[in-house]
Coordinates of C-alpha atoms in Angstrom, one line a residue:
M1 CA 10.2 -3.3 -9.8
T2 CA 12.4 -2.3 -6.9
T3 CA 16.1 -2.9 -6.8
A4 CA 17.8 -2.5 -3.3
G5 CA 21.2 -3.5 -2.1
D6 CA 19.8 -6.7 -0.5
H7 CA 16.8 -7.6 -2.8
V8 CA 15.1 -7.3 -6.1
Q9 CA 11.3 -6.9 -6.2
L10 CA 9.2 -8.2 -9.1
V11 CA 5.5 -7.4 -9.3
R12 CA 2.6 -8.3 -11.7
D13 CA -1.1 -9.0 -11.2
A14 CA -1.3 -9.0 -7.4
T15 CA 1.7 -11.3 -7.2
F16 CA 5.1 -10.2 -6.0
V17 CA 8.5 -11.9 -5.4
H18 CA 11.5 -10.8 -3.4
L19 CA 14.8 -12.2 -4.8
Q20 CA 18.5 -11.9 -3.7
P21 CA 20.8 -10.3 -6.2
D22 CA 21.8 -13.8 -7.5
G23 CA 18.2 -14.7 -8.1
N24 CA 17.9 -17.0 -5.0
I25 CA 15.2 -16.6 -2.3
G26 CA 15.9 -16.7 1.4
P27 CA 13.6 -16.2 4.4
R28 CA 14.5 -12.5 4.7
H29 CA 16.3 -9.9 2.6
G30 CA 17.1 -7.0 4.8
T31 CA 13.9 -5.5 6.2
V32 CA 11.6 -7.4 3.7
P33 CA 10.6 -11.0 3.7
G34 CA 11.9 -13.1 0.8
G35 CA 9.6 -15.2 -1.2
M36 CA 6.8 -15.4 -3.6
F37 CA 3.5 -13.9 -2.3
L38 CA -0.1 -13.9 -3.4
R39 CA -3.2 -13.2 -1.3
D40 CA -1.4 -12.4 2.0
A41 CA 0.6 -15.7 2.0
R42 CA 4.1 -16.8 1.0
H43 CA 3.8 -19.6 -1.6
L44 CA 7.6 -20.0 -2.1
S45 CA 9.9 -19.4 0.9
H46 CA 13.2 -21.1 -0.2
W47 CA 14.7 -21.2 -3.7
H48 CA 18.5 -21.8 -3.8
L49 CA 20.5 -22.7 -6.9
T50 CA 23.9 -24.4 -6.7
V51 CA 26.1 -25.5 -9.6
D52 CA 28.5 -28.5 -9.4
G53 CA 27.8 -28.6 -5.7
A54 CA 28.8 -25.1 -4.9
A55 CA 27.3 -21.6 -4.8
P56 CA 27.8 -20.0 -8.2
L57 CA 29.8 -16.7 -8.7
T58 CA 27.7 -13.7 -9.8
L59 CA 29.1 -12.1 -12.9
I60 CA 26.1 -9.7 -13.3
P61 CA 23.8 -9.2 -10.3
A62 CA 20.1 -9.2 -11.0
E63 CA 19.0 -6.5 -13.4
T64 CA 15.4 -5.8 -14.2
E65 CA 13.5 -5.7 -17.4
G66 CA 10.4 -3.8 -16.8
D67 CA 8.6 -4.6 -13.4
D68 CA 8.1 -8.3 -13.7
T69 CA 11.5 -9.8 -15.0
A70 CA 15.0 -10.0 -13.6
T71 CA 18.1 -11.4 -15.3
C72 CA 21.6 -12.2 -13.9
A73 CA 24.7 -14.1 -15.1
L74 CA 26.4 -16.8 -13.0
T75 CA 29.3 -19.3 -13.3
P76 CA 30.6 -22.2 -11.3
P77 CA 33.8 -21.3 -9.3
G78 CA 36.9 -20.8 -11.5
T79 CA 40.3 -19.2 -11.5
R80 CA 42.3 -17.0 -13.8
D81 CA 44.2 -20.0 -15.1
R82 CA 41.2 -22.4 -15.1
P83 CA 38.2 -20.1 -16.0
P84 CA 34.7 -21.6 -15.4
A85 CA 33.6 -24.3 -17.8
Y86 CA 30.2 -22.8 -18.6
T87 CA 28.0 -19.8 -17.8
L88 CA 24.4 -19.6 -16.6
F89 CA 22.1 -16.9 -17.8
R90 CA 19.2 -16.7 -15.4
R91 CA 15.9 -15.1 -16.2
Q92 CA 13.0 -14.9 -13.7
T93 CA 9.6 -13.6 -14.6
V94 CA 6.4 -13.0 -12.5
T95 CA 2.9 -13.2 -13.9
A96 CA -0.4 -13.7 -12.1
G97 CA 0.3 -16.3 -9.4
T98 CA 3.3 -17.7 -11.2
L99 CA 7.2 -17.4 -11.2
T100 CA 9.0 -18.8 -14.1
E101 CA 12.7 -19.7 -13.8
H102 CA 14.5 -20.0 -17.2
L103 CA 18.2 -21.1 -17.1
R104 CA 20.4 -21.1 -20.2
L105 CA 23.7 -22.8 -19.8
V106 CA 26.5 -22.0 -22.3
N107 CA 29.6 -24.2 -22.6
N108 CA 32.7 -22.1 -22.7
L109 CA 35.0 -25.0 -23.7
P110 CA 35.7 -26.8 -27.0
E111 CA 34.9 -30.2 -25.4
A112 CA 31.5 -31.5 -24.0
V113 CA 30.9 -31.0 -20.3
T114 CA 28.2 -32.1 -17.9
A115 CA 26.8 -29.4 -15.6
R116 CA 25.2 -30.4 -12.3
L117 CA 22.5 -28.1 -11.2
D118 CA 20.6 -28.3 -7.8
I119 CA 17.6 -26.2 -6.9
T120 CA 16.5 -26.6 -3.3
V121 CA 12.9 -25.4 -2.8
D122 CA 10.3 -25.1 0.1
A123 CA 7.0 -23.4 0.7
D124 CA 6.2 -22.5 4.2
F125 CA 2.8 -20.8 3.4
A126 CA 3.5 -18.1 6.0
D127 CA 0.9 -15.5 6.5
L128 CA 2.2 -11.9 6.0
F129 CA 1.2 -11.1 9.6
E130 CA 3.8 -13.7 10.7
L131 CA 6.5 -12.0 8.8
R132 CA 6.2 -8.5 10.0
G133 CA 8.9 -8.7 12.6
D134 CA 6.7 -7.6 15.5
D135 CA 7.5 -10.8 17.6
R136 CA 3.9 -11.9 17.8
A137 CA 3.3 -15.6 17.6
Y138 CA 0.2 -17.2 16.2
D139 CA -0.9 -20.8 17.0
K140 CA -1.0 -22.8 13.9
S141 CA -0.4 -26.2 15.6
D142 CA -3.3 -27.8 13.8
G143 CA -1.8 -27.0 10.4
R144 CA 0.1 -29.5 8.4
R145 CA 2.5 -29.3 5.4
E146 CA 3.0 -32.1 2.9
V147 CA 5.1 -32.5 -0.3
Q148 CA 4.7 -35.0 -3.1
A149 CA 7.1 -35.4 -6.1
G150 CA 6.2 -36.8 -9.6
D151 CA 8.4 -37.3 -12.6
D152 CA 8.5 -33.6 -13.6
T153 CA 6.5 -32.0 -10.8
V154 CA 6.7 -31.2 -7.1
R155 CA 3.6 -30.3 -5.1
F156 CA 3.5 -28.6 -1.7
D157 CA 0.3 -28.5 0.3
Y158 CA -0.8 -26.8 3.4
R159 CA -4.0 -27.8 5.2
R160 CA -5.6 -26.6 8.3
A161 CA -9.2 -27.4 9.1
D162 CA -11.1 -26.0 6.1
W163 CA -8.0 -24.2 4.7
H164 CA -6.0 -25.6 1.8
S165 CA -3.3 -23.8 -0.1
R166 CA -0.9 -25.3 -2.7
T167 CA 2.2 -24.5 -4.6
T168 CA 3.2 -26.6 -7.6
L169 CA 6.4 -26.9 -9.6
T170 CA 6.7 -28.1 -13.2
C171 CA 10.0 -28.8 -14.7
R172 CA 11.3 -29.0 -18.3
P173 CA 13.3 -31.2 -18.5
A174 CA 12.3 -33.4 -15.6
P175 CA 14.9 -33.5 -12.8
D176 CA 17.1 -36.6 -12.5
T177 CA 16.3 -36.8 -8.8
V178 CA 14.2 -35.1 -6.1
D179 CA 15.6 -35.6 -2.7
A180 CA 14.6 -34.8 0.9
D181 CA 17.0 -33.5 3.4
A182 CA 18.5 -36.6 5.2
K183 CA 19.5 -34.4 8.2
A184 CA 15.9 -32.9 8.7
P185 CA 13.5 -35.6 7.7
E186 CA 10.6 -33.5 8.9
S187 CA 11.4 -30.8 6.5
T188 CA 9.3 -30.3 3.3
A189 CA 12.3 -28.9 1.4
R190 CA 13.3 -30.8 -1.6
T191 CA 16.4 -30.6 -3.8
L192 CA 15.9 -31.0 -7.5
T193 CA 19.0 -32.2 -9.4
W194 CA 19.8 -32.2 -13.1
H195 CA 22.9 -33.4 -15.0
L196 CA 22.8 -31.5 -18.3
R197 CA 25.2 -32.3 -21.0
L198 CA 26.7 -29.4 -22.9
E199 CA 28.2 -30.2 -26.2
S200 CA 31.4 -28.3 -27.4
H201 CA 30.5 -24.5 -27.2
G202 CA 26.9 -25.7 -27.0
Q203 CA 24.1 -24.9 -24.7
A204 CA 21.1 -26.3 -22.8
E205 CA 18.0 -24.8 -21.3
L206 CA 16.0 -25.6 -18.1
D207 CA 12.7 -24.2 -17.2
V208 CA 10.8 -24.4 -13.8
T209 CA 7.4 -22.9 -13.4
V210 CA 6.2 -22.3 -9.9
R211 CA 2.4 -21.7 -9.5
A212 CA 0.6 -20.6 -6.4
H213 CA -2.9 -21.9 -5.6
P214 CA -4.0 -19.9 -2.6
H215 CA -7.0 -20.8 -0.6
G216 CA -10.2 -19.1 -1.7
L217 CA -8.9 -17.8 -4.9
P218 CA -12.0 -17.3 -7.2
P219 CA -11.9 -19.6 -10.3
H220 CA -12.1 -16.5 -12.5
T221 CA -9.6 -13.9 -11.4
P222 CA -9.2 -11.3 -14.1
A223 CA -5.8 -9.8 -14.6
A224 CA -5.5 -6.0 -14.3
P225 CA -5.5 -4.4 -17.8
R226 CA -2.1 -3.1 -18.8
P227 CA -2.7 0.5 -20.1
S228 CA -1.2 1.2 -23.5
R229 CA 1.4 3.9 -23.0
G230 CA 1.5 4.7 -26.7
E231 CA 3.7 7.5 -27.9
R232 CA 4.2 10.0 -25.1
P233 CA 6.4 13.0 -25.1
A234 CA 9.5 12.8 -23.1
P235 CA 9.0 14.1 -19.6
R236 CA 10.3 17.7 -19.5
T237 CA 10.7 18.2 -15.7
D238 CA 11.5 16.1 -12.6
L239 CA 7.8 16.5 -11.6
D240 CA 6.9 15.1 -15.0
R241 CA 9.2 12.1 -14.4
A242 CA 7.7 11.6 -10.9
C243 CA 4.3 11.6 -12.4
E244 CA 5.3 9.0 -15.0
Q245 CA 6.9 6.8 -12.4
G246 CA 3.8 7.1 -10.2
L247 CA 1.4 6.1 -12.9
A248 CA 3.6 3.2 -13.7
D249 CA 3.6 2.1 -10.0
L250 CA -0.1 2.4 -9.7
D251 CA -0.4 0.1 -12.7
L252 CA 1.6 -2.4 -10.7
L253 CA -0.6 -2.0 -7.7
T254 CA -3.8 -2.4 -9.5
I255 CA -5.7 -5.5 -8.3
A256 CA -9.0 -7.1 -9.2
A257 CA -12.0 -6.6 -6.8
T258 CA -15.7 -7.2 -6.9
G259 CA -17.9 -4.2 -7.6
V260 CA -21.3 -3.2 -6.1
D261 CA -23.2 -5.2 -8.7
G262 CA -20.9 -8.2 -8.8
E263 CA -18.8 -6.9 -11.7
D264 CA -15.1 -7.1 -11.9
V265 CA -13.3 -3.8 -11.1
F266 CA -9.7 -2.8 -10.8
V267 CA -8.6 -0.8 -7.8
P268 CA -5.3 0.5 -6.3
A269 CA -4.0 -1.8 -3.6
A270 CA -2.3 0.1 -0.8
G271 CA 1.3 -1.0 -1.1
I272 CA 4.0 -3.8 -1.2
P273 CA 4.9 -5.8 0.6
W274 CA 2.4 -5.5 3.5
F275 CA -0.7 -4.0 2.1
L276 CA -1.3 -5.5 -1.4
T277 CA -5.0 -5.5 -0.8
L278 CA -8.0 -3.1 -0.9
F279 CA -7.8 -0.3 1.8
G280 CA -10.6 2.1 2.3
R281 CA -8.7 5.3 3.2
D282 CA -5.7 4.5 1.0
S283 CA -7.7 3.7 -2.1
L284 CA -10.0 6.7 -1.7
L285 CA -7.3 9.2 -1.2
T286 CA -5.2 7.7 -4.1
S287 CA -8.4 8.0 -6.3
H288 CA -8.8 11.6 -5.2
F289 CA -5.3 12.5 -6.3
L290 CA -5.8 10.6 -9.6
L291 CA -9.2 12.1 -10.4
P292 CA -8.2 14.7 -13.0
Y293 CA -6.2 12.0 -14.8
R294 CA -7.8 8.7 -14.3
P295 CA -11.4 9.2 -13.2
G296 CA -12.1 5.5 -13.8
T297 CA -10.0 4.6 -10.8
A298 CA -12.4 6.6 -8.6
A299 CA -15.4 4.9 -10.1
A300 CA -13.9 1.5 -9.5
T301 CA -12.9 2.3 -5.9
L302 CA -16.3 3.6 -5.1
S303 CA -17.9 0.5 -6.5
A304 CA -15.6 -2.0 -4.7
L305 CA -16.1 -0.2 -1.3
A306 CA -19.8 0.1 -1.8
A307 CA -19.8 -3.7 -2.2
V308 CA -18.4 -4.2 1.3
Q309 CA -20.1 -1.3 3.1
G310 CA -21.2 -2.3 6.6
E311 CA -24.6 -3.7 6.9
R312 CA -25.1 -4.6 10.6
H313 CA -23.4 -4.3 14.0
A314 CA -21.0 -7.1 14.0
A315 CA -17.3 -8.1 14.8
A316 CA -14.3 -6.2 13.4
G317 CA -16.1 -2.8 13.8
E318 CA -18.7 -3.4 11.2
Q319 CA -21.6 -0.9 11.5
P320 CA -24.4 0.0 9.1
G321 CA -23.2 2.3 6.4
R322 CA -19.5 2.3 7.5
I323 CA -16.9 2.0 4.8
V324 CA -14.3 -0.7 5.3
H325 CA -10.7 -0.1 6.5
E326 CA -9.1 -3.1 4.9
T327 CA -9.9 -6.6 3.5
R328 CA -7.6 -9.6 3.9
H329 CA -7.5 -13.1 2.4
G330 CA -4.9 -14.8 4.5
E331 CA -5.0 -17.7 6.8
L332 CA -4.9 -15.7 10.0
A333 CA -7.8 -13.6 8.9
H334 CA -9.6 -16.6 7.9
F335 CA -9.3 -18.1 11.4
R336 CA -9.8 -14.7 13.0
Q337 CA -6.4 -14.8 14.6
V338 CA -6.2 -11.2 13.2
P339 CA -9.4 -9.1 12.8
Y340 CA -8.6 -7.8 9.4
G341 CA -10.4 -10.2 7.1
R342 CA -12.9 -7.4 6.7
Y343 CA -12.0 -4.8 9.2
Y344 CA -13.9 -1.5 9.6
G345 CA -11.8 0.3 12.2
T346 CA -11.5 3.6 10.4
V347 CA -13.0 7.0 11.3
D348 CA -12.3 8.7 8.0
A349 CA -13.0 6.3 5.1
T350 CA -16.8 6.9 5.3
P351 CA -16.6 10.7 4.8
L352 CA -13.9 10.3 2.1
F353 CA -16.2 7.9 0.3
L354 CA -18.8 10.7 0.1
T355 CA -16.3 13.4 -0.9
L356 CA -14.9 11.1 -3.7
L357 CA -18.5 10.4 -5.0
H358 CA -19.3 14.0 -5.4
A359 CA -15.8 14.9 -6.7
H360 CA -16.1 12.1 -9.4
H361 CA -19.3 13.7 -10.6
E362 CA -17.8 17.2 -10.3
T363 CA -14.8 16.2 -12.5
T364 CA -16.5 14.1 -15.2
G365 CA -20.0 15.7 -15.3
D366 CA -21.3 12.1 -15.3
P367 CA -24.1 11.5 -12.9
T368 CA -24.1 7.7 -13.2
W369 CA -22.2 6.8 -10.1
A370 CA -23.9 9.5 -8.0
T371 CA -27.1 8.0 -9.0
R372 CA -26.1 4.4 -8.8
L373 CA -24.7 4.8 -5.3
E374 CA -27.4 7.1 -3.7
R375 CA -28.5 4.4 -1.3
H376 CA -24.9 3.8 -0.2
A377 CA -24.3 7.5 0.1
R378 CA -27.3 8.0 2.4
K379 CA -26.3 5.1 4.5
A380 CA -22.8 6.6 4.9
V381 CA -24.3 9.9 6.0
D382 CA -26.4 8.1 8.5
W383 CA -23.4 6.3 9.9
M384 CA -21.6 9.7 10.5
F385 CA -24.5 10.9 12.6
T386 CA -25.1 7.7 14.5
D387 CA -22.2 5.3 15.1
G388 CA -19.8 7.9 13.7
G389 CA -20.6 10.2 16.6
L390 CA -21.9 13.4 15.1
D391 CA -25.2 13.2 17.0
D392 CA -23.8 12.1 20.4
H393 CA -20.4 13.9 20.5
G394 CA -20.8 16.7 17.8
Y395 CA -17.7 15.2 16.0
L396 CA -16.7 12.0 14.2
T397 CA -15.1 9.9 16.9
Y398 CA -13.5 6.5 17.4
T399 CA -12.8 4.4 20.4
P400 CA -9.4 2.6 20.5
D401 CA -9.9 -1.0 19.5
P402 CA -7.6 -3.2 21.8
D403 CA -8.0 -6.2 19.3
G404 CA -7.3 -4.0 16.2
L405 CA -6.2 -0.4 15.8
L406 CA -5.8 1.8 18.8
N407 CA -5.9 4.8 16.5
Q408 CA -8.4 4.8 13.5
N409 CA -7.3 7.9 11.6
W410 CA -4.6 7.7 9.0
K411 CA -2.0 7.9 11.8
D412 CA -3.0 4.5 13.0
S413 CA -0.1 3.4 15.1
E414 CA -0.1 3.2 18.8
G415 CA 0.8 6.6 20.4
A416 CA 0.4 8.5 17.2
V417 CA -2.5 10.8 18.5
C418 CA -0.7 12.2 21.5
F419 CA -0.3 15.2 23.8
T420 CA 2.9 17.2 23.8
D421 CA 4.2 15.1 26.7
G422 CA 3.8 12.0 24.4
T423 CA 0.8 10.6 26.2
Q424 CA -1.7 8.7 23.9
A425 CA -5.1 10.3 24.0
E426 CA -8.0 8.2 25.3
G427 CA -11.3 7.8 23.6
P428 CA -13.7 8.6 22.3
I429 CA -11.2 10.5 20.2
A430 CA -12.0 13.2 17.7
V431 CA -9.1 13.8 15.3
C432 CA -9.1 17.1 13.7
E433 CA -8.7 16.0 10.0
A434 CA -11.7 13.7 10.2
Q435 CA -13.9 16.7 11.1
G436 CA -12.7 18.4 8.1
Y437 CA -13.6 15.4 5.9
A438 CA -17.0 15.3 7.6
Y439 CA -17.7 18.9 6.8
D440 CA -16.7 18.4 3.3
A441 CA -18.7 15.2 3.0
L442 CA -21.9 17.1 4.2
V443 CA -21.3 20.0 1.8
R444 CA -20.7 17.7 -1.2
T445 CA -23.5 15.3 -0.5
A446 CA -25.9 18.2 -0.1
Q447 CA -25.0 19.1 -3.7
L448 CA -25.7 15.7 -4.9
A449 CA -29.0 15.6 -3.0
R450 CA -30.1 18.9 -4.6
H451 CA -28.8 18.4 -8.2
I452 CA -28.8 14.7 -8.8
W453 CA -31.2 13.2 -6.3
A454 CA -33.9 16.0 -6.4
D455 CA -34.1 16.0 -2.6
D456 CA -34.0 19.6 -1.5
P457 CA -35.0 19.1 2.1
Y458 CA -32.2 16.6 2.6
A459 CA -29.8 19.0 1.0
R460 CA -30.8 21.8 3.4
R461 CA -30.4 19.6 6.4
L462 CA -27.0 18.6 5.5
E463 CA -25.9 22.2 4.7
E464 CA -27.2 23.3 8.1
E465 CA -25.3 20.5 9.9
A466 CA -22.2 21.4 7.9
D467 CA -22.4 25.0 9.0
R468 CA -23.0 24.0 12.6
L469 CA -19.9 21.7 12.5
R470 CA -17.7 24.4 10.9
R471 CA -18.6 26.9 13.6
R472 CA -18.2 24.7 16.6
F473 CA -14.9 23.2 15.2
L474 CA -13.0 26.5 15.4
T475 CA -14.2 27.1 18.8
D476 CA -13.3 23.7 20.2
F477 CA -10.1 22.9 18.3
W478 CA -8.3 26.2 17.9
M479 CA -5.4 26.6 20.4
P480 CA -5.0 30.4 20.9
G481 CA -1.6 30.0 22.5
A482 CA -0.1 28.0 19.7
D483 CA -2.2 29.8 17.1
F484 CA -2.9 26.3 15.6
P485 CA -5.5 23.6 15.6
A486 CA -5.3 20.8 18.2
L487 CA -4.5 17.4 16.9
A488 CA -7.7 16.0 18.5
L489 CA -10.1 16.2 21.3
D490 CA -10.0 13.3 23.8
G491 CA -12.8 11.6 25.4
S492 CA -13.0 14.4 28.0
G493 CA -13.0 17.1 25.5
R494 CA -9.5 18.2 26.2
Q495 CA -7.4 19.5 23.3
V496 CA -4.7 16.9 22.4
D497 CA -2.1 19.6 21.9
A498 CA 0.7 18.1 19.9
L499 CA 1.5 20.2 16.8
A500 CA 0.8 17.8 14.0
S501 CA 0.6 17.8 10.2
D502 CA -3.1 16.7 10.4
A503 CA -4.0 20.4 10.6
G504 CA -2.8 20.8 7.0
H505 CA -5.8 18.5 5.9
L506 CA -8.1 21.2 7.2
L507 CA -7.0 23.5 4.3
W508 CA -8.0 20.9 1.8
S509 CA -11.5 20.1 3.2
G510 CA -12.4 23.8 3.8
I511 CA -13.6 23.6 7.3
L512 CA -11.4 26.6 8.3
D513 CA -12.1 30.1 7.2
D514 CA -9.5 31.6 4.8
E515 CA -7.6 33.6 7.5
H516 CA -7.1 30.6 9.9
A517 CA -6.3 28.4 7.0
R518 CA -3.6 30.7 5.7
R519 CA -2.0 30.9 9.2
V520 CA -1.9 27.1 9.4
G521 CA -0.4 26.8 5.9
R522 CA 2.4 29.3 6.6
R523 CA 3.1 27.7 10.0
L524 CA 3.5 24.2 8.4
L525 CA 6.4 25.6 6.3
E526 CA 8.4 26.7 9.3
P527 CA 11.6 24.7 10.0
D528 CA 10.3 22.6 12.9
F529 CA 7.6 21.2 10.6
F530 CA 9.2 21.3 7.1
S531 CA 12.4 19.3 6.9
G532 CA 13.4 20.7 3.5
W533 CA 12.1 17.5 1.9
A534 CA 8.6 17.4 3.3
I535 CA 6.3 18.4 6.2
R536 CA 6.8 16.2 9.3
T537 CA 4.0 14.4 11.0
L538 CA 5.0 16.1 14.2
A539 CA 6.9 19.3 14.6
A540 CA 10.4 18.8 15.8
G541 CA 11.3 20.0 19.3
Q542 CA 8.3 18.4 21.0
K543 CA 8.9 15.5 23.4
P544 CA 7.3 12.8 21.4
Y545 CA 9.1 13.7 18.2
H546 CA 11.4 11.0 16.7
P547 CA 12.6 11.2 13.1
L548 CA 12.3 7.5 12.6
S549 CA 8.9 7.1 14.3
Y550 CA 6.2 5.8 12.0
H551 CA 3.8 8.7 12.8
R552 CA 5.6 10.9 15.3
G553 CA 8.3 12.7 13.3
S554 CA 8.6 11.0 9.9
A555 CA 7.2 12.6 6.7
W556 CA 4.6 11.0 4.5
P557 CA 4.3 12.1 0.8
H558 CA 0.6 11.6 0.7
D559 CA 0.1 13.7 3.8
N560 CA 2.0 16.4 2.1
A561 CA -0.1 16.0 -1.1
V562 CA -3.2 16.7 0.8
I563 CA -1.6 19.7 2.4
A564 CA -0.4 20.9 -1.0
L565 CA -3.9 20.8 -2.4
G566 CA -5.0 22.8 0.6
L567 CA -2.3 25.4 0.1
A568 CA -3.5 25.8 -3.5
R569 CA -7.1 26.1 -2.4
H570 CA -6.1 29.1 -0.2
G571 CA -3.7 30.7 -2.7
L572 CA -0.5 30.1 -0.7
A573 CA 1.5 29.9 -3.9
D574 CA 4.9 30.4 -2.3
E575 CA 4.4 27.8 0.3
L576 CA 3.2 25.4 -2.4
A577 CA 6.2 26.0 -4.5
T578 CA 8.5 25.3 -1.6
L579 CA 6.7 22.1 -0.6
T580 CA 6.6 20.9 -4.2
E581 CA 10.3 21.5 -4.7
G582 CA 11.1 19.5 -1.6
L583 CA 9.0 16.5 -2.5
V584 CA 10.2 16.4 -6.1
A585 CA 13.8 16.6 -5.0
A586 CA 13.1 13.7 -2.6
A587 CA 11.6 11.7 -5.5
T588 CA 14.7 12.2 -7.7
H589 CA 16.8 10.4 -5.0
H590 CA 14.6 7.4 -5.3
G591 CA 14.5 6.9 -9.0
Y592 CA 11.5 9.4 -9.1
R593 CA 9.5 6.8 -7.0
L594 CA 8.3 8.4 -3.7
P595 CA 8.3 5.8 -0.9
E596 CA 5.5 5.5 1.6
V597 CA 7.3 7.5 4.2
L598 CA 10.6 9.3 4.8
A599 CA 12.5 9.8 7.9
G600 CA 12.2 13.3 9.5
Y601 CA 15.8 14.4 9.3
D602 CA 16.5 17.9 8.1
R603 CA 17.7 18.4 4.5
S604 CA 20.7 20.3 5.9
V605 CA 21.8 17.1 7.6
T606 CA 22.1 14.7 4.7
P607 CA 22.5 15.2 0.9
Q608 CA 19.5 12.9 0.3
P609 CA 16.4 12.0 2.3
V610 CA 17.0 9.3 4.9
P611 CA 14.8 6.4 4.1
Y612 CA 12.4 4.9 6.6
P613 CA 13.4 1.3 7.1
H614 CA 10.1 -0.3 6.9
A615 CA 8.4 1.7 4.2
C616 CA 6.3 0.1 1.4
S617 CA 7.6 0.8 -2.1
P618 CA 5.7 1.2 -4.3
Q619 CA 2.8 2.5 -2.3
A620 CA -0.3 3.8 -3.9
W621 CA -1.0 7.2 -2.3
A622 CA 2.7 8.0 -2.4
A623 CA 2.8 7.0 -6.1
A624 CA -0.2 9.3 -6.7
T625 CA 1.4 12.2 -4.8
P626 CA 3.1 13.8 -7.8
L627 CA -0.2 13.8 -9.6
A628 CA -1.7 15.8 -6.7
L629 CA 1.3 18.2 -6.8
R630 CA 0.7 18.8 -10.5
T631 CA -3.0 19.4 -9.9
A632 CA -2.2 21.9 -7.1
R633 CA 0.4 23.7 -9.3
R634 CA -2.1 24.0 -12.2
S635 CA -5.1 25.0 -10.2
G636 CA -3.5 27.8 -8.2
T637 CA -6.7 27.7 -6.1
V638 CA -9.1 24.8 -5.8
P639 CA -12.6 26.1 -5.4
R640 CA -15.0 24.8 -2.8
P641 CA -18.1 23.0 -4.1
A642 CA -20.5 25.7 -5.1

């Protein structure tokens, strides 16, 4: 659940709803779209209650019970001398693909009254990509919307070629009338009207159930299991409370996916509202952070990603062995108006798949998944050397995709991989953190080859390649003048010289020797990088720095979590303590829920972190960040794979 000044968010089983504080739904609530959403589509776009022909007064704005239910209290207009005749107690609950509206009307008078209730409802079936506010228009002129009303039901349908989505309403009791808008006959909006008699100090109840039927929804879609919390000790510290909130948020973000053998698995979706789907990089890093606490999440993520591993050279960046960037189920992806139905434009998900596979075995001692996914792991290694670029360029590289993502590392917005003058690097681009992931993947996969797959020659080959990569990386990426790694190498081999947080990931992966790693770690805690809350994506003072830029000056909790694990690995205890304190302090200002991203303003400027206006919340790798901080604090140092 999220409660903001302009909206209330309810979530359960891959379904989320954005409500106004009075329980109504409009097209947009602040920076987020209003509505009921499932599988990248809005199945309810308008939901407006009036009483006795007027907007009700809100006595108690929406309050939440758990993450899936909101309640509020409303009345028809009244005065001090003529108080409202009755009160409405509104309760709205989200379950898988369903929103249930329960209204209880209580008569405040000694005589009977009749209450008139109207609910105006519509479903526009907008794709999430249409609602992101980037002014892009998508041609849907061949689509048509229809509405049909029965005695106690209303059905909204949307058809376009082979696409068919539906939203249904079921009412108890049935409405007295269902009317179209006489002023807009082309509109599918309908107003449902009830006249409910309330006896003296009596009450009446009304239930409306809204069900989403998205196109392509499998007939059997299992609900994510709800972990039993049992008796748990009260959290002792703010970090404990942030960990508890993070685990609760990850429960909300857990969605069903199909595993490598066709089995049902439950994986962390990336975030709400824009990314409630399987993401390669996000799910992998989230699983890394959770590994000491929920190793089953890693196993499920590995299985789901192996199931959609690239098999051939095809559209949307698919290549043999490549791990997917994201999967989408919406209309625009179906008709290929956006490339993200199954999009492979990521340079780092493939090595992160390999590092997680080994880390799962290392943590659990269970070789099952390392054995089960051996073929997929070898294909992933092959991709790193072939299409990934290790053979041709010596590094993992990507070429900007004009139809998809121009940048294909975690900083995937346009302009994020830039020189100090703000110029975007041109490809093929080798970002520094991906080389660290590649090094770690080679080292870890060599261990699997030697100890699980009994293939010593393959292990030696990977170890030799890892050693060569490590040696040339320091030569090519280290900037002596800045005493810091370059953000990337561009297609001409030039160092992309913006000072960026990506360098902190090199501490986690182990590609830097201890001396250079410690220099990087200390540099990241200098004031131009560290805001007092978190490490910024770009150091302040550089031309492209902007504290409200998505990737050029903001601060991301997950980015800081990776850095924290790297600080622990190299024994930088003071720096780790400073970073942890800042992040935990930021969490306390957000109800112990870290958002996806924070603005880069310094802690001395404002008494609380400035929110980034378009951040997802909850968001998976931000939710898992406190767990990574706990691991870093407990470990002191995180050993490299032996």
